[in-house]
PDB file of C-alpha atoms in Angstrom:
ATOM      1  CA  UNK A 498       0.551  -8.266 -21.439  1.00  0.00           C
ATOM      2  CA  UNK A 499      -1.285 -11.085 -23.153  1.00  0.00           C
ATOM      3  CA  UNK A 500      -3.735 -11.847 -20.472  1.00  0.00           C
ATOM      4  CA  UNK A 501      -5.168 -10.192 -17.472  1.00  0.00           C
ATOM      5  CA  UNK A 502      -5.053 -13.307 -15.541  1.00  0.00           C
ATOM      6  CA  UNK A 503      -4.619 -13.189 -11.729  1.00  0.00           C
ATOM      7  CA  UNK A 504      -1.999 -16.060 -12.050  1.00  0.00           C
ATOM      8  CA  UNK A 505      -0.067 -14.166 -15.104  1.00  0.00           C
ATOM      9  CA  UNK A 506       0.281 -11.535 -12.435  1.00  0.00           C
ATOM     10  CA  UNK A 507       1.510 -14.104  -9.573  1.00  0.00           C
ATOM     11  CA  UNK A 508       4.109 -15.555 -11.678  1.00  0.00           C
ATOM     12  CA  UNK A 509       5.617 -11.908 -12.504  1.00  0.00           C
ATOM     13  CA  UNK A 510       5.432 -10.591  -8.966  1.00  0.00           C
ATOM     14  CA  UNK A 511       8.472 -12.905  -7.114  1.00  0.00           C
ATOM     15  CA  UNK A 512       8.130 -14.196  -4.054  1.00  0.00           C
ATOM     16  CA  UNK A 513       8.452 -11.620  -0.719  1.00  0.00           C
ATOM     17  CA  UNK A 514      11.210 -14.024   0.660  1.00  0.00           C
ATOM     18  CA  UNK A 515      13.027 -13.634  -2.037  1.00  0.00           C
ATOM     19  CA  UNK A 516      12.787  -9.426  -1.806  1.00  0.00           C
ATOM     20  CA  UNK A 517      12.855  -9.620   2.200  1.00  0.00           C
ATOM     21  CA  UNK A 518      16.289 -11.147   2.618  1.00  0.00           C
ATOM     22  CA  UNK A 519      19.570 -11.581   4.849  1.00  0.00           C
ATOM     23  CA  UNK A 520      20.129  -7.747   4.472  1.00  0.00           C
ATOM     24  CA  UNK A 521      16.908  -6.920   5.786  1.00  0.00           C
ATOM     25  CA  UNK A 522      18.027  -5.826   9.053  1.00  0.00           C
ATOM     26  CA  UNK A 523      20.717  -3.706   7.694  1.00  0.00           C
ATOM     27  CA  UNK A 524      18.479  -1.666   5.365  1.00  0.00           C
ATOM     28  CA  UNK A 525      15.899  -1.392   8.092  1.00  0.00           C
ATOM     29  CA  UNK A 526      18.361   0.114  10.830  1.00  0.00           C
ATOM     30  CA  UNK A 527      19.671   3.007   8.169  1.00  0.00           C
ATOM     31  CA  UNK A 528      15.883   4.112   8.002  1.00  0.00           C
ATOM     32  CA  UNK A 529      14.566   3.555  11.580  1.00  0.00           C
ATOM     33  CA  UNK A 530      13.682   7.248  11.978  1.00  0.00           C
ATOM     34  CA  UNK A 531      11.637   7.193   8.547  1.00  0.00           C
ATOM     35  CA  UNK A 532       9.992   3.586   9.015  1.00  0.00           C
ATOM     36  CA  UNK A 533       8.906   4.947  13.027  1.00  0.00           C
ATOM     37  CA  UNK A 534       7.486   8.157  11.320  1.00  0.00           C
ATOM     38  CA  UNK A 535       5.635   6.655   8.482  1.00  0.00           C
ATOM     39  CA  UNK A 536       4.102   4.037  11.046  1.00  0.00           C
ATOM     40  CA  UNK A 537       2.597   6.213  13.308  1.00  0.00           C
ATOM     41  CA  UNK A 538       1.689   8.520  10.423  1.00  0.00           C
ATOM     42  CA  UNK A 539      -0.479   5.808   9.110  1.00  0.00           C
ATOM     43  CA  UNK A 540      -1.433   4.524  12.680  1.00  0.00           C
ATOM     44  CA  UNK A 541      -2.635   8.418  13.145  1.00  0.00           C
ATOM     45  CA  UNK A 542      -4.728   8.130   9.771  1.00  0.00           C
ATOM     46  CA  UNK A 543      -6.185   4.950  10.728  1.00  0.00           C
ATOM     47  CA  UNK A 544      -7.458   6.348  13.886  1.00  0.00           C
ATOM     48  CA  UNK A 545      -8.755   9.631  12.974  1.00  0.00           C
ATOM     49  CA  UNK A 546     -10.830   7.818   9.906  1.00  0.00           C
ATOM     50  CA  UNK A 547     -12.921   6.757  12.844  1.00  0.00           C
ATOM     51  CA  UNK A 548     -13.272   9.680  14.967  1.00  0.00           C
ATOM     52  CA  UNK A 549     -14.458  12.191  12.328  1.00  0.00           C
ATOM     53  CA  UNK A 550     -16.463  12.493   8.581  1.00  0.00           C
ATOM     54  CA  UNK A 551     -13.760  12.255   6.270  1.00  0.00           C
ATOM     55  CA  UNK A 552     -15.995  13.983   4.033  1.00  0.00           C
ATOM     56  CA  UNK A 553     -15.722  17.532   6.373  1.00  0.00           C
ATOM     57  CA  UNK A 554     -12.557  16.822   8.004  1.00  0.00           C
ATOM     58  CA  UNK A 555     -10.247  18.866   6.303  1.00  0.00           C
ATOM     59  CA  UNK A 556      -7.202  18.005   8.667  1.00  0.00           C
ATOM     60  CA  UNK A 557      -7.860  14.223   7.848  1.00  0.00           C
ATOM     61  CA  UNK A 558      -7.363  15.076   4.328  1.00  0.00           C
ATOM     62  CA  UNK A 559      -4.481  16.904   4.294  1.00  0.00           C
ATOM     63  CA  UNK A 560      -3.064  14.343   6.277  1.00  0.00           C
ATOM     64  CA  UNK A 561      -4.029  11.324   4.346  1.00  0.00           C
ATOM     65  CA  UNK A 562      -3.451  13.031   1.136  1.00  0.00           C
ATOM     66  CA  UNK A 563       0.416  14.521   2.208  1.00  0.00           C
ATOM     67  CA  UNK A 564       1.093  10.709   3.669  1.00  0.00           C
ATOM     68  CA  UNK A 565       0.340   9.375   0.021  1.00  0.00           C
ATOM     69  CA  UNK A 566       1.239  12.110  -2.111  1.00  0.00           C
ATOM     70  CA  UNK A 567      -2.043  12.688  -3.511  1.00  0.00           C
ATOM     71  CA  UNK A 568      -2.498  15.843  -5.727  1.00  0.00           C
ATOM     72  CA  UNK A 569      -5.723  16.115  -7.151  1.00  0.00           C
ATOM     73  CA  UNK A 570      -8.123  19.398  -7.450  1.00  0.00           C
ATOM     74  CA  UNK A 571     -10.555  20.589  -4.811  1.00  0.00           C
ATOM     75  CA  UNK A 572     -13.852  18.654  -6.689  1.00  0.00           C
ATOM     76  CA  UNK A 573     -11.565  15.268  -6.893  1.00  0.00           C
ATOM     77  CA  UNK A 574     -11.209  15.430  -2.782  1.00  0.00           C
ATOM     78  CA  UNK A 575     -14.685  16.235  -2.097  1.00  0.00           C
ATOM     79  CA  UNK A 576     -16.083  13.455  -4.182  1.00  0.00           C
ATOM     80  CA  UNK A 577     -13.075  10.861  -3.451  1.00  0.00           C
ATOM     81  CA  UNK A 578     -13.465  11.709   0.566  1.00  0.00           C
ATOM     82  CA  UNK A 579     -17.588  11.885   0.205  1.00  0.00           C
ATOM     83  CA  UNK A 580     -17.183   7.769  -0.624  1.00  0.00           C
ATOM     84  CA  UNK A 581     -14.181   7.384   1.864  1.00  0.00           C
ATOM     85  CA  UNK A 582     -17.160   8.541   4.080  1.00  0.00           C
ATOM     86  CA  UNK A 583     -19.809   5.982   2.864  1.00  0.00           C
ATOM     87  CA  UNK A 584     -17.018   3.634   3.017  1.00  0.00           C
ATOM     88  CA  UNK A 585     -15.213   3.487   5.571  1.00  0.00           C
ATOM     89  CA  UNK A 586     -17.880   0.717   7.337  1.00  0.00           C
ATOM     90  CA  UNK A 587     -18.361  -1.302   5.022  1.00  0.00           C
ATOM     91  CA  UNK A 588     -16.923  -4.740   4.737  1.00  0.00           C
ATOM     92  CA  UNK A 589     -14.049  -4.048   2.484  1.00  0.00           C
ATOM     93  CA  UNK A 590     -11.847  -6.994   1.635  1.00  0.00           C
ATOM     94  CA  UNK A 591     -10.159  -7.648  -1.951  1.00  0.00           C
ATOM     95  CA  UNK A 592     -13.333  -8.164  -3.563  1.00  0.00           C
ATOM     96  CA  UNK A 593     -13.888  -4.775  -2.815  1.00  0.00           C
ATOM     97  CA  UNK A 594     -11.278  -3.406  -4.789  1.00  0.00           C
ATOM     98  CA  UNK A 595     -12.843  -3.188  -8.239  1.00  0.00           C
ATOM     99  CA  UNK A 596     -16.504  -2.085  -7.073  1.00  0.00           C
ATOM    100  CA  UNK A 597     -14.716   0.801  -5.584  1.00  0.00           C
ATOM    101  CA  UNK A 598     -12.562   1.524  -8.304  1.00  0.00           C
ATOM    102  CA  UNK A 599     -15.811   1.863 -10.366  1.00  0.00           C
ATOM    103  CA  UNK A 600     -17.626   4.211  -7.653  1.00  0.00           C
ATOM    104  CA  UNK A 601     -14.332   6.029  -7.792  1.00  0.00           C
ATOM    105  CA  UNK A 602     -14.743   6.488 -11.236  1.00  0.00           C
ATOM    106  CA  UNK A 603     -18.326   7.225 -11.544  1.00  0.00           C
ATOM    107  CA  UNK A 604     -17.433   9.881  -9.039  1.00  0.00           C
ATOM    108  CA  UNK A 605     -14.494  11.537 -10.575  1.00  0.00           C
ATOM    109  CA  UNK A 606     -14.373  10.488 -13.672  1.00  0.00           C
ATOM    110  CA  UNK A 607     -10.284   8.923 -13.297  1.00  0.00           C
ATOM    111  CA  UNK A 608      -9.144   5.208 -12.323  1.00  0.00           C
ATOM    112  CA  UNK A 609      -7.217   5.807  -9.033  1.00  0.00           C
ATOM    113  CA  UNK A 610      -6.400   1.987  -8.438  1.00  0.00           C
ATOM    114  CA  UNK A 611      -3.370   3.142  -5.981  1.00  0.00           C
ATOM    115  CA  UNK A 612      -5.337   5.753  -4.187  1.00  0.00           C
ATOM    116  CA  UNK A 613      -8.457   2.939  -3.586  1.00  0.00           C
ATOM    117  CA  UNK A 614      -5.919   0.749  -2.723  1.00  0.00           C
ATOM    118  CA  UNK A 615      -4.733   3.088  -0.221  1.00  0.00           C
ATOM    119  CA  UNK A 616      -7.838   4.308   1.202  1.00  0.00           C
ATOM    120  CA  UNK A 617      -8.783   0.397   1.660  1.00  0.00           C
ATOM    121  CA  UNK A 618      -5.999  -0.266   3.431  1.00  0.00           C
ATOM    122  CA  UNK A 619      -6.763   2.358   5.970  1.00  0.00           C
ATOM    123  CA  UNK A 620     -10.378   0.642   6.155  1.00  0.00           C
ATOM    124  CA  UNK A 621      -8.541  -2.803   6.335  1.00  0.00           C
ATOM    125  CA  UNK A 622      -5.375  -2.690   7.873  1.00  0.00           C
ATOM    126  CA  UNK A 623      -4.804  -6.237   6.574  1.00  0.00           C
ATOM    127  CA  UNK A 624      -4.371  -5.499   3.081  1.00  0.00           C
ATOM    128  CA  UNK A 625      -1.742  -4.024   0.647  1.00  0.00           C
ATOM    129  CA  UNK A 626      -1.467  -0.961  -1.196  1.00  0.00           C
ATOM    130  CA  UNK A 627      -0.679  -0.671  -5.259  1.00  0.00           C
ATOM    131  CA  UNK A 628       2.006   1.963  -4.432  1.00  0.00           C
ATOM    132  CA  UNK A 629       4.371   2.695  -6.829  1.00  0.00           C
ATOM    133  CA  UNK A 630       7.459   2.708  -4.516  1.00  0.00           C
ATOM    134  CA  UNK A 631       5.763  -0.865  -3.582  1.00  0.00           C
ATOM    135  CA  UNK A 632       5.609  -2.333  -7.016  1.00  0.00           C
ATOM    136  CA  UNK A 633       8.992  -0.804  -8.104  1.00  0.00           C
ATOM    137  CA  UNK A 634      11.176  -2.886  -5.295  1.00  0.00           C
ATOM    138  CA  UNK A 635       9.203  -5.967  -6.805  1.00  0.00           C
ATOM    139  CA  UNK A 636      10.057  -5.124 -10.325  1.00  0.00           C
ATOM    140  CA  UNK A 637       6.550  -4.765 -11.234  1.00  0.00           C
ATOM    141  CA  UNK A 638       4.870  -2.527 -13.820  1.00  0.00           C
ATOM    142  CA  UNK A 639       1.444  -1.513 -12.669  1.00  0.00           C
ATOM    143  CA  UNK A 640      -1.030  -1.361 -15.995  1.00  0.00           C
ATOM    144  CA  UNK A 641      -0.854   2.160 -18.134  1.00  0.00           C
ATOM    145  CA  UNK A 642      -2.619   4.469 -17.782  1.00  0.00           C
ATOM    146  CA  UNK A 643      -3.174   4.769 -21.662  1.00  0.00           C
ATOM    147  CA  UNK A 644      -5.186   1.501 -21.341  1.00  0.00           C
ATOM    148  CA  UNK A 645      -8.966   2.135 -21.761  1.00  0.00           C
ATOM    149  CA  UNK A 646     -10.886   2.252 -18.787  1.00  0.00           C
ATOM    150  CA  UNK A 647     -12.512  -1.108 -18.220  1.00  0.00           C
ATOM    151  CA  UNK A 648      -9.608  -2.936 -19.501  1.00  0.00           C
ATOM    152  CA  UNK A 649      -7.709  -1.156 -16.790  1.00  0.00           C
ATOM    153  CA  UNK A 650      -9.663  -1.356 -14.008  1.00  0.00           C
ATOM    154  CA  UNK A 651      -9.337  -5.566 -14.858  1.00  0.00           C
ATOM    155  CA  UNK A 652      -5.756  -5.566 -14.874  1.00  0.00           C
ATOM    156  CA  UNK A 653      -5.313  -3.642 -11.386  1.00  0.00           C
ATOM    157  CA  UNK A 654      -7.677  -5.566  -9.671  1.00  0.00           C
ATOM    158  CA  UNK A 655      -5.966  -8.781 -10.828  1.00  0.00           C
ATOM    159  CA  UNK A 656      -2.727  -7.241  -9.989  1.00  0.00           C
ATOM    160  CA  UNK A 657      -3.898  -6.328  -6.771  1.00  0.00           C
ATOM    161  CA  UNK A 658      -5.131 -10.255  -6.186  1.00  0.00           C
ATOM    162  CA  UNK A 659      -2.002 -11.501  -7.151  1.00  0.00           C
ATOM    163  CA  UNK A 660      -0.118  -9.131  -4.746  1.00  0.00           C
ATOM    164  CA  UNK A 661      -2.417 -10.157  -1.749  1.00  0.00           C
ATOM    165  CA  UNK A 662      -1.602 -13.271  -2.395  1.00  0.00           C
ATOM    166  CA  UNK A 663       2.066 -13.163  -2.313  1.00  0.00           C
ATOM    167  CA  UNK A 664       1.912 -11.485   1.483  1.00  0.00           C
ATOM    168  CA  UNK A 665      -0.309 -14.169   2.357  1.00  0.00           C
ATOM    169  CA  UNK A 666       2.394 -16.799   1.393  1.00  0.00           C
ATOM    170  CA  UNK A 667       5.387 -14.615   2.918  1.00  0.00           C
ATOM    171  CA  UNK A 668       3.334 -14.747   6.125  1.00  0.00           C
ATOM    172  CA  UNK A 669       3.620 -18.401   6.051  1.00  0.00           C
ATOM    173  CA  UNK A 670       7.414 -18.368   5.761  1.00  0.00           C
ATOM    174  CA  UNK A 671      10.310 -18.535   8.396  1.00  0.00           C
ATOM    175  CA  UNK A 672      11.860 -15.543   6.526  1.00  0.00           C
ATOM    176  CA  UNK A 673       8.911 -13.079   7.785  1.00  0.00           C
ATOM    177  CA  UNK A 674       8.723 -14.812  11.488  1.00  0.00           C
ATOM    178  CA  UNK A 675      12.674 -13.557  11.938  1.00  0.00           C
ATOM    179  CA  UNK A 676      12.083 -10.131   9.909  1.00  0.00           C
ATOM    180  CA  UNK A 677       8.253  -9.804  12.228  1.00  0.00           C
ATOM    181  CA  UNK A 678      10.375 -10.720  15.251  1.00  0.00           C
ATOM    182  CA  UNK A 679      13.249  -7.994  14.457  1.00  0.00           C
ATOM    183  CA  UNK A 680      10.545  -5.174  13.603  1.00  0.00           C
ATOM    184  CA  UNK A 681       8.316  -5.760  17.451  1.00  0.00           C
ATOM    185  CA  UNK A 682      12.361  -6.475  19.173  1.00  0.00           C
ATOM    186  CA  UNK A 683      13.953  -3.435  17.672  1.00  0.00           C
ATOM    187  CA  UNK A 684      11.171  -1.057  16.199  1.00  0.00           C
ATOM    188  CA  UNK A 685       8.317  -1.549  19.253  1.00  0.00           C
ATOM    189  CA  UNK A 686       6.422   1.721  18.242  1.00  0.00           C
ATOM    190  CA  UNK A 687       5.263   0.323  15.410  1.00  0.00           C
ATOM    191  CA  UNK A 688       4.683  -3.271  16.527  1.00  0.00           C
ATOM    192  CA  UNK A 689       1.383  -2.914  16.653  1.00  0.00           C
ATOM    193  CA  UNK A 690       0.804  -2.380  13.069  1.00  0.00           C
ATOM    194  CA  UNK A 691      -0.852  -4.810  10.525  1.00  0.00           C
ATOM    195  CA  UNK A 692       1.622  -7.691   8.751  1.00  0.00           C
ATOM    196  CA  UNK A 693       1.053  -6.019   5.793  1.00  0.00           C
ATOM    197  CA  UNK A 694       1.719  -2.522   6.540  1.00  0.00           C
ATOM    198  CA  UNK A 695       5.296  -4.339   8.459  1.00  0.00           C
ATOM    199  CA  UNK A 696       5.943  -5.163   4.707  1.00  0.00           C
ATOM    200  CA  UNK A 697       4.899  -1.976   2.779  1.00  0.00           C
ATOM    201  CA  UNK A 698       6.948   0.020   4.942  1.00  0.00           C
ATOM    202  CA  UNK A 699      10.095  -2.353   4.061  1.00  0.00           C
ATOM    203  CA  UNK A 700       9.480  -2.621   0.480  1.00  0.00           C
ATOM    204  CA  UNK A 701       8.863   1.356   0.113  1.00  0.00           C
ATOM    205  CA  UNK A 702      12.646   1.548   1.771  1.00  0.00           C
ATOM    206  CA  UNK A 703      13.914  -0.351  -1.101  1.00  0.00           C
ATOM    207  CA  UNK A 704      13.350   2.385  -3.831  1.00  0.00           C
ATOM    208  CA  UNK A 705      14.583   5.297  -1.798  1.00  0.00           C
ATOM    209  CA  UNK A 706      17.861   6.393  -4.066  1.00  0.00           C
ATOM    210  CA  UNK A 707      20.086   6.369  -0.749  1.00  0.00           C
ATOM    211  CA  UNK A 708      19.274   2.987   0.175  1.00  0.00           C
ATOM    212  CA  UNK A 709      20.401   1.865  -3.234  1.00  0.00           C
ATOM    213  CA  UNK A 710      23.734   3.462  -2.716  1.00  0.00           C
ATOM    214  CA  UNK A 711      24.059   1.681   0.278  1.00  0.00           C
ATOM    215  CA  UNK A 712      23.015  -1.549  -0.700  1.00  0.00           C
ATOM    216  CA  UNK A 713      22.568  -2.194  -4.618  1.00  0.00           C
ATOM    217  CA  UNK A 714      19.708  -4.323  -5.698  1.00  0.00           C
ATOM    218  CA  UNK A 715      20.970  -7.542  -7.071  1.00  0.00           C
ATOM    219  CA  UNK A 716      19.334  -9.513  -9.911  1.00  0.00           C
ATOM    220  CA  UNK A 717      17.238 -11.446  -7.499  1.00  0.00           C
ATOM    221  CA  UNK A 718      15.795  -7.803  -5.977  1.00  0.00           C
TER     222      UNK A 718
END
């Protein structure tokens, strides 16, 4: 990658109309049962992050942690849920993302750009989450690991720009009023949920190794 640019990563993401397509629907009605149980999984999460200290709440943890597949130690989750806590009322937006990648850090001593991500969206229902299952369907490679820290942390949060941006232009098209449309006709328990979590719960379809059986990505995918 020869620059960390936020543009660099908009022109290497594709656009979600082109990801979202025709066989939408048909991918969506083989995982109805999943996509209902993730939403009100998350829409469970969202609510308790309210109603309790996530830094105490050791049902909210193992809840938010087994939703995202977090595995980390007992000292990671006491720090990581101690600034979920302090959090949590902020206003968190995308400029948040790399101040709290850097508290994150200061705290536990690891860059967790998909867990921030994650815990951000549950703070901000409106934006997306740098999940691997997420990226993957877009043919996107999220920055190494093996990169030094800072260098890191600059490439996620650009990444994480760029990605916002591309749901804020799918909004916009005709594509996502007839896939919105389908999701409140056909799927109404979760038709209250954000446009962006409509979207992760799509895209995070696309990598599951049945639904590529079914229907094969094509180049385009």
């Amino acid at each position: 990658m020869s620059s960390l640019s936020p543009l660099n990563f908009r022109s290497s993401i594709p656009d979600l109309s082109t990801v979202i397509r025709a066989d939408t629907l048909d991918v969506i009605r083989h995982f109805i049962v999943r996509i209902i149980k993730s939403g009100k999984t998350y829409t469970e999460i969202h609510k308790n992050a309210y109603s309790c200290d996530v830094s105490l709440d050791l049902n909210f943890q193992r809840l938010f942690t087994s939703f995202y597949k977090i595995r980390r130690d007992r000292k990671w989750k006491e720090c990581f849920f101690y600034l979920f806590e302090q959090t949590k009322y902020a206003q968190c937006d995308v400029s948040s993302f790399k101040s709290i990648i850097h508290n994150v850090y200061a705290l536990t001593g690891a860059v967790e750009s998909s867990i921030v991500s994650k815990m951000m969206a549950v703070i901000n229902p409106d934006l997306p989450v740098l999940d691997n299952n997420v990226l993957r369907s877009l043919n996107v490679i999220a920055p190494s690991n093996l990169m030094e820290k800072d260098l890191r942390i600059e490439a996620s949060s650009a990444l994480y720009e760029a990605l916002y941006d591309k749901f804020l232009q799918f909004y916009q098209t005709e594509i996502y009023l007839k896939y919105t449309n389908f999701i409140d006709t056909v799927i109404p328990e979760i038709s209250h949920l954000s446009d962006a979590r409509k979207v992760d719960l799509y895209l995070c379809s696309l990598t599951d190794s049945k639904i590529r059986t079914i229907f094969p990505k094509s180049d385009n995918r």
